[in-house]
Amino acid sequence: MNAADPRPSRSETEAKVAAVMAQVLELDSVAAEDNFFEHGGNSLRAMRLWGELRAVLGVEFALRQIFETPTPAGLAAALDGAAQPAAARPKLVRRS
């Protein structure tokens, strides 16, 4: 846990992300700004985290989001900003 960032979670999503991340990393806890990869995360654990978060939060999101925002705070903010149940999310179309 990052001793410099002992603040409580800002949202329910952030608390859930931190709890699942700690479980996947086999740690007692992680702080909001703890980097998943700096605390033992790797690509296999990222896949596990992705699956667990999709199940716990009930939302679909791209695996790459974990690599782009690897902290509980960053990931929760990204998910809260884009969170929709899987069935309600429109298909994204890449435009050049």
mmCIF file with all atom_site columns, C-alpha atoms in Angstrom:
data_model
loop_
_atom_site.group_PDB
_atom_site.id
_atom_site.type_symbol
_atom_site.label_atom_id
_atom_site.label_alt_id
_atom_site.label_comp_id
_atom_site.label_asym_id
_atom_site.label_entity_id
_atom_site.label_seq_id
_atom_site.pdbx_PDB_ins_code
_atom_site.Cartn_x
_atom_site.Cartn_y
_atom_site.Cartn_z
_atom_site.occupancy
_atom_site.B_iso_or_equiv
_atom_site.pdbx_formal_charge
_atom_site.auth_seq_id
_atom_site.auth_comp_id
_atom_site.auth_asym_id
_atom_site.auth_atom_id
_atom_site.pdbx_PDB_model_num
ATOM 1  C CA . MET A 1 1  ? 0.000   0.000   0.000   1.00 0.00 ? 1  MET A CA 1
ATOM 2  C CA . ASN A 1 2  ? 1.205   3.476   -0.805  1.00 0.00 ? 2  ASN A CA 1
ATOM 3  C CA . ALA A 1 3  ? 1.856   5.095   2.581   1.00 0.00 ? 3  ALA A CA 1
ATOM 4  C CA . ALA A 1 4  ? 1.808   8.529   0.946   1.00 0.00 ? 4  ALA A CA 1
ATOM 5  C CA . ASP A 1 5  ? -1.832  8.044   -0.111  1.00 0.00 ? 5  ASP A CA 1
ATOM 6  C CA . PRO A 1 6  ? -3.860  6.642   2.788   1.00 0.00 ? 6  PRO A CA 1
ATOM 7  C CA . ARG A 1 7  ? -7.007  8.566   1.820   1.00 0.00 ? 7  ARG A CA 1
ATOM 8  C CA . PRO A 1 8  ? -10.332 6.754   1.799   1.00 0.00 ? 8  PRO A CA 1
ATOM 9  C CA . SER A 1 9  ? -11.910 5.816   -1.504  1.00 0.00 ? 9  SER A CA 1
ATOM 10 C CA . ARG A 1 10 ? -13.739 8.625   -3.290  1.00 0.00 ? 10 ARG A CA 1
ATOM 11 C CA . SER A 1 11 ? -16.484 6.412   -4.654  1.00 0.00 ? 11 SER A CA 1
ATOM 12 C CA . GLU A 1 12 ? -18.038 3.001   -4.315  1.00 0.00 ? 12 GLU A CA 1
ATOM 13 C CA . THR A 1 13 ? -16.482 2.040   -7.649  1.00 0.00 ? 13 THR A CA 1
ATOM 14 C CA . GLU A 1 14 ? -13.019 3.057   -6.455  1.00 0.00 ? 14 GLU A CA 1
ATOM 15 C CA . ALA A 1 15 ? -13.445 1.006   -3.270  1.00 0.00 ? 15 ALA A CA 1
ATOM 16 C CA . LYS A 1 16 ? -14.515 -2.047  -5.280  1.00 0.00 ? 16 LYS A CA 1
ATOM 17 C CA . VAL A 1 17 ? -11.660 -1.645  -7.770  1.00 0.00 ? 17 VAL A CA 1
ATOM 18 C CA . ALA A 1 18 ? -9.154  -1.358  -4.913  1.00 0.00 ? 18 ALA A CA 1
ATOM 19 C CA . ALA A 1 19 ? -10.569 -4.435  -3.164  1.00 0.00 ? 19 ALA A CA 1
ATOM 20 C CA . VAL A 1 20 ? -10.525 -6.574  -6.306  1.00 0.00 ? 20 VAL A CA 1
ATOM 21 C CA . MET A 1 21 ? -7.051  -5.327  -7.221  1.00 0.00 ? 21 MET A CA 1
ATOM 22 C CA . ALA A 1 22 ? -5.749  -6.234  -3.761  1.00 0.00 ? 22 ALA A CA 1
ATOM 23 C CA . GLN A 1 23 ? -7.288  -9.698  -4.088  1.00 0.00 ? 23 GLN A CA 1
ATOM 24 C CA . VAL A 1 24 ? -5.731  -10.294 -7.520  1.00 0.00 ? 24 VAL A CA 1
ATOM 25 C CA . LEU A 1 25 ? -2.335  -9.035  -6.301  1.00 0.00 ? 25 LEU A CA 1
ATOM 26 C CA . GLU A 1 26 ? -2.652  -11.088 -3.099  1.00 0.00 ? 26 GLU A CA 1
ATOM 27 C CA . LEU A 1 27 ? -2.151  -7.993  -0.930  1.00 0.00 ? 27 LEU A CA 1
ATOM 28 C CA . ASP A 1 28 ? -4.004  -6.877  2.186   1.00 0.00 ? 28 ASP A CA 1
ATOM 29 C CA . SER A 1 29 ? -4.993  -3.617  0.501   1.00 0.00 ? 29 SER A CA 1
ATOM 30 C CA . VAL A 1 30 ? -4.026  -1.115  -2.173  1.00 0.00 ? 30 VAL A CA 1
ATOM 31 C CA . ALA A 1 31 ? -4.304  2.670   -2.066  1.00 0.00 ? 31 ALA A CA 1
ATOM 32 C CA . ALA A 1 32 ? -6.106  4.790   -4.625  1.00 0.00 ? 32 ALA A CA 1
ATOM 33 C CA . GLU A 1 33 ? -2.904  5.768   -6.442  1.00 0.00 ? 33 GLU A CA 1
ATOM 34 C CA . ASP A 1 34 ? -1.104  2.401   -6.218  1.00 0.00 ? 34 ASP A CA 1
ATOM 35 C CA . ASN A 1 35 ? -0.011  1.220   -9.651  1.00 0.00 ? 35 ASN A CA 1
ATOM 36 C CA . PHE A 1 36 ? -1.171  -2.315  -10.434 1.00 0.00 ? 36 PHE A CA 1
ATOM 37 C CA . PHE A 1 37 ? 2.009   -3.177  -12.320 1.00 0.00 ? 37 PHE A CA 1
ATOM 38 C CA . GLU A 1 38 ? 4.372   -1.718  -9.705  1.00 0.00 ? 38 GLU A CA 1
ATOM 39 C CA . HIS A 1 39 ? 2.776   -3.944  -7.057  1.00 0.00 ? 39 HIS A CA 1
ATOM 40 C CA . GLY A 1 40 ? 3.238   -7.267  -8.816  1.00 0.00 ? 40 GLY A CA 1
ATOM 41 C CA . GLY A 1 41 ? 0.709   -7.042  -11.619 1.00 0.00 ? 41 GLY A CA 1
ATOM 42 C CA . ASN A 1 42 ? 1.479   -8.568  -14.999 1.00 0.00 ? 42 ASN A CA 1
ATOM 43 C CA . SER A 1 43 ? -0.479  -9.394  -18.140 1.00 0.00 ? 43 SER A CA 1
ATOM 44 C CA . LEU A 1 44 ? -1.929  -12.600 -16.691 1.00 0.00 ? 44 LEU A CA 1
ATOM 45 C CA . ARG A 1 45 ? -3.032  -10.875 -13.515 1.00 0.00 ? 45 ARG A CA 1
ATOM 46 C CA . ALA A 1 46 ? -4.442  -8.034  -15.618 1.00 0.00 ? 46 ALA A CA 1
ATOM 47 C CA . MET A 1 47 ? -6.655  -10.575 -17.397 1.00 0.00 ? 47 MET A CA 1
ATOM 48 C CA . ARG A 1 48 ? -7.834  -11.879 -14.027 1.00 0.00 ? 48 ARG A CA 1
ATOM 49 C CA . LEU A 1 49 ? -8.454  -8.337  -12.747 1.00 0.00 ? 49 LEU A CA 1
ATOM 50 C CA . TRP A 1 50 ? -10.402 -7.530  -15.919 1.00 0.00 ? 50 TRP A CA 1
ATOM 51 C CA . GLY A 1 51 ? -12.653 -10.562 -15.512 1.00 0.00 ? 51 GLY A CA 1
ATOM 52 C CA . GLU A 1 52 ? -13.223 -9.981  -11.799 1.00 0.00 ? 52 GLU A CA 1
ATOM 53 C CA . LEU A 1 53 ? -14.048 -6.295  -12.267 1.00 0.00 ? 53 LEU A CA 1
ATOM 54 C CA . ARG A 1 54 ? -16.479 -7.025  -15.094 1.00 0.00 ? 54 ARG A CA 1
ATOM 55 C CA . ALA A 1 55 ? -18.267 -9.519  -12.834 1.00 0.00 ? 55 ALA A CA 1
ATOM 56 C CA . VAL A 1 56 ? -18.225 -7.370  -9.676  1.00 0.00 ? 56 VAL A CA 1
ATOM 57 C CA . LEU A 1 57 ? -19.150 -4.082  -11.355 1.00 0.00 ? 57 LEU A CA 1
ATOM 58 C CA . GLY A 1 58 ? -21.436 -5.541  -14.013 1.00 0.00 ? 58 GLY A CA 1
ATOM 59 C CA . VAL A 1 59 ? -19.950 -3.425  -16.806 1.00 0.00 ? 59 VAL A CA 1
ATOM 60 C CA . GLU A 1 60 ? -18.012 -4.154  -19.955 1.00 0.00 ? 60 GLU A CA 1
ATOM 61 C CA . PHE A 1 61 ? -14.776 -2.340  -20.668 1.00 0.00 ? 61 PHE A CA 1
ATOM 62 C CA . ALA A 1 62 ? -11.676 -2.942  -22.729 1.00 0.00 ? 62 ALA A CA 1
ATOM 63 C CA . LEU A 1 63 ? -8.766  -4.815  -21.166 1.00 0.00 ? 63 LEU A CA 1
ATOM 64 C CA . ARG A 1 64 ? -6.451  -2.035  -22.341 1.00 0.00 ? 64 ARG A CA 1
ATOM 65 C CA . GLN A 1 65 ? -8.113  0.290   -19.802 1.00 0.00 ? 65 GLN A CA 1
ATOM 66 C CA . ILE A 1 66 ? -6.152  -1.488  -17.051 1.00 0.00 ? 66 ILE A CA 1
ATOM 67 C CA . PHE A 1 67 ? -2.910  -0.742  -18.890 1.00 0.00 ? 67 PHE A CA 1
ATOM 68 C CA . GLU A 1 68 ? -3.889  2.887   -19.562 1.00 0.00 ? 68 GLU A CA 1
ATOM 69 C CA . THR A 1 69 ? -5.122  3.661   -16.023 1.00 0.00 ? 69 THR A CA 1
ATOM 70 C CA . PRO A 1 70 ? -3.483  1.097   -13.713 1.00 0.00 ? 70 PRO A CA 1
ATOM 71 C CA . THR A 1 71 ? -4.500  2.661   -10.384 1.00 0.00 ? 71 THR A CA 1
ATOM 72 C CA . PRO A 1 72 ? -7.778  2.151   -8.504  1.00 0.00 ? 72 PRO A CA 1
ATOM 73 C CA . ALA A 1 73 ? -8.494  5.898   -8.710  1.00 0.00 ? 73 ALA A CA 1
ATOM 74 C CA . GLY A 1 74 ? -7.777  6.159   -12.425 1.00 0.00 ? 74 GLY A CA 1
ATOM 75 C CA . LEU A 1 75 ? -9.557  2.972   -13.358 1.00 0.00 ? 75 LEU A CA 1
ATOM 76 C CA . ALA A 1 76 ? -12.622 3.832   -11.265 1.00 0.00 ? 76 ALA A CA 1
ATOM 77 C CA . ALA A 1 77 ? -12.816 7.309   -12.804 1.00 0.00 ? 77 ALA A CA 1
ATOM 78 C CA . ALA A 1 78 ? -12.602 5.842   -16.303 1.00 0.00 ? 78 ALA A CA 1
ATOM 79 C CA . LEU A 1 79 ? -15.213 3.199   -15.534 1.00 0.00 ? 79 LEU A CA 1
ATOM 80 C CA . ASP A 1 80 ? -17.592 5.635   -13.834 1.00 0.00 ? 80 ASP A CA 1
ATOM 81 C CA . GLY A 1 81 ? -17.324 7.922   -16.847 1.00 0.00 ? 81 GLY A CA 1
ATOM 82 C CA . ALA A 1 82 ? -18.128 5.158   -19.318 1.00 0.00 ? 82 ALA A CA 1
ATOM 83 C CA . ALA A 1 83 ? -19.995 2.635   -17.207 1.00 0.00 ? 83 ALA A CA 1
ATOM 84 C CA . GLN A 1 84 ? -23.053 1.195   -18.825 1.00 0.00 ? 84 GLN A CA 1
ATOM 85 C CA . PRO A 1 85 ? -24.387 -2.320  -18.557 1.00 0.00 ? 85 PRO A CA 1
ATOM 86 C CA . ALA A 1 86 ? -23.002 -4.461  -21.352 1.00 0.00 ? 86 ALA A CA 1
ATOM 87 C CA . ALA A 1 87 ? -26.360 -4.689  -23.128 1.00 0.00 ? 87 ALA A CA 1
ATOM 88 C CA . ALA A 1 88 ? -26.847 -0.910  -23.115 1.00 0.00 ? 88 ALA A CA 1
ATOM 89 C CA . ARG A 1 89 ? -23.453 0.028   -24.553 1.00 0.00 ? 89 ARG A CA 1
ATOM 90 C CA . PRO A 1 90 ? -23.501 0.975   -28.209 1.00 0.00 ? 90 PRO A CA 1
ATOM 91 C CA . LYS A 1 91 ? -20.949 -0.596  -30.507 1.00 0.00 ? 91 LYS A CA 1
ATOM 92 C CA . LEU A 1 92 ? -18.015 1.692   -31.140 1.00 0.00 ? 92 LEU A CA 1
ATOM 93 C CA . VAL A 1 93 ? -16.980 2.257   -34.716 1.00 0.00 ? 93 VAL A CA 1
ATOM 94 C CA . ARG A 1 94 ? -13.395 3.298   -35.388 1.00 0.00 ? 94 ARG A CA 1
ATOM 95 C CA . ARG A 1 95 ? -13.156 6.200   -37.816 1.00 0.00 ? 95 ARG A CA 1
ATOM 96 C CA . SER A 1 96 ? -9.992  7.203   -39.592 1.00 0.00 ? 96 SER A CA 1
#
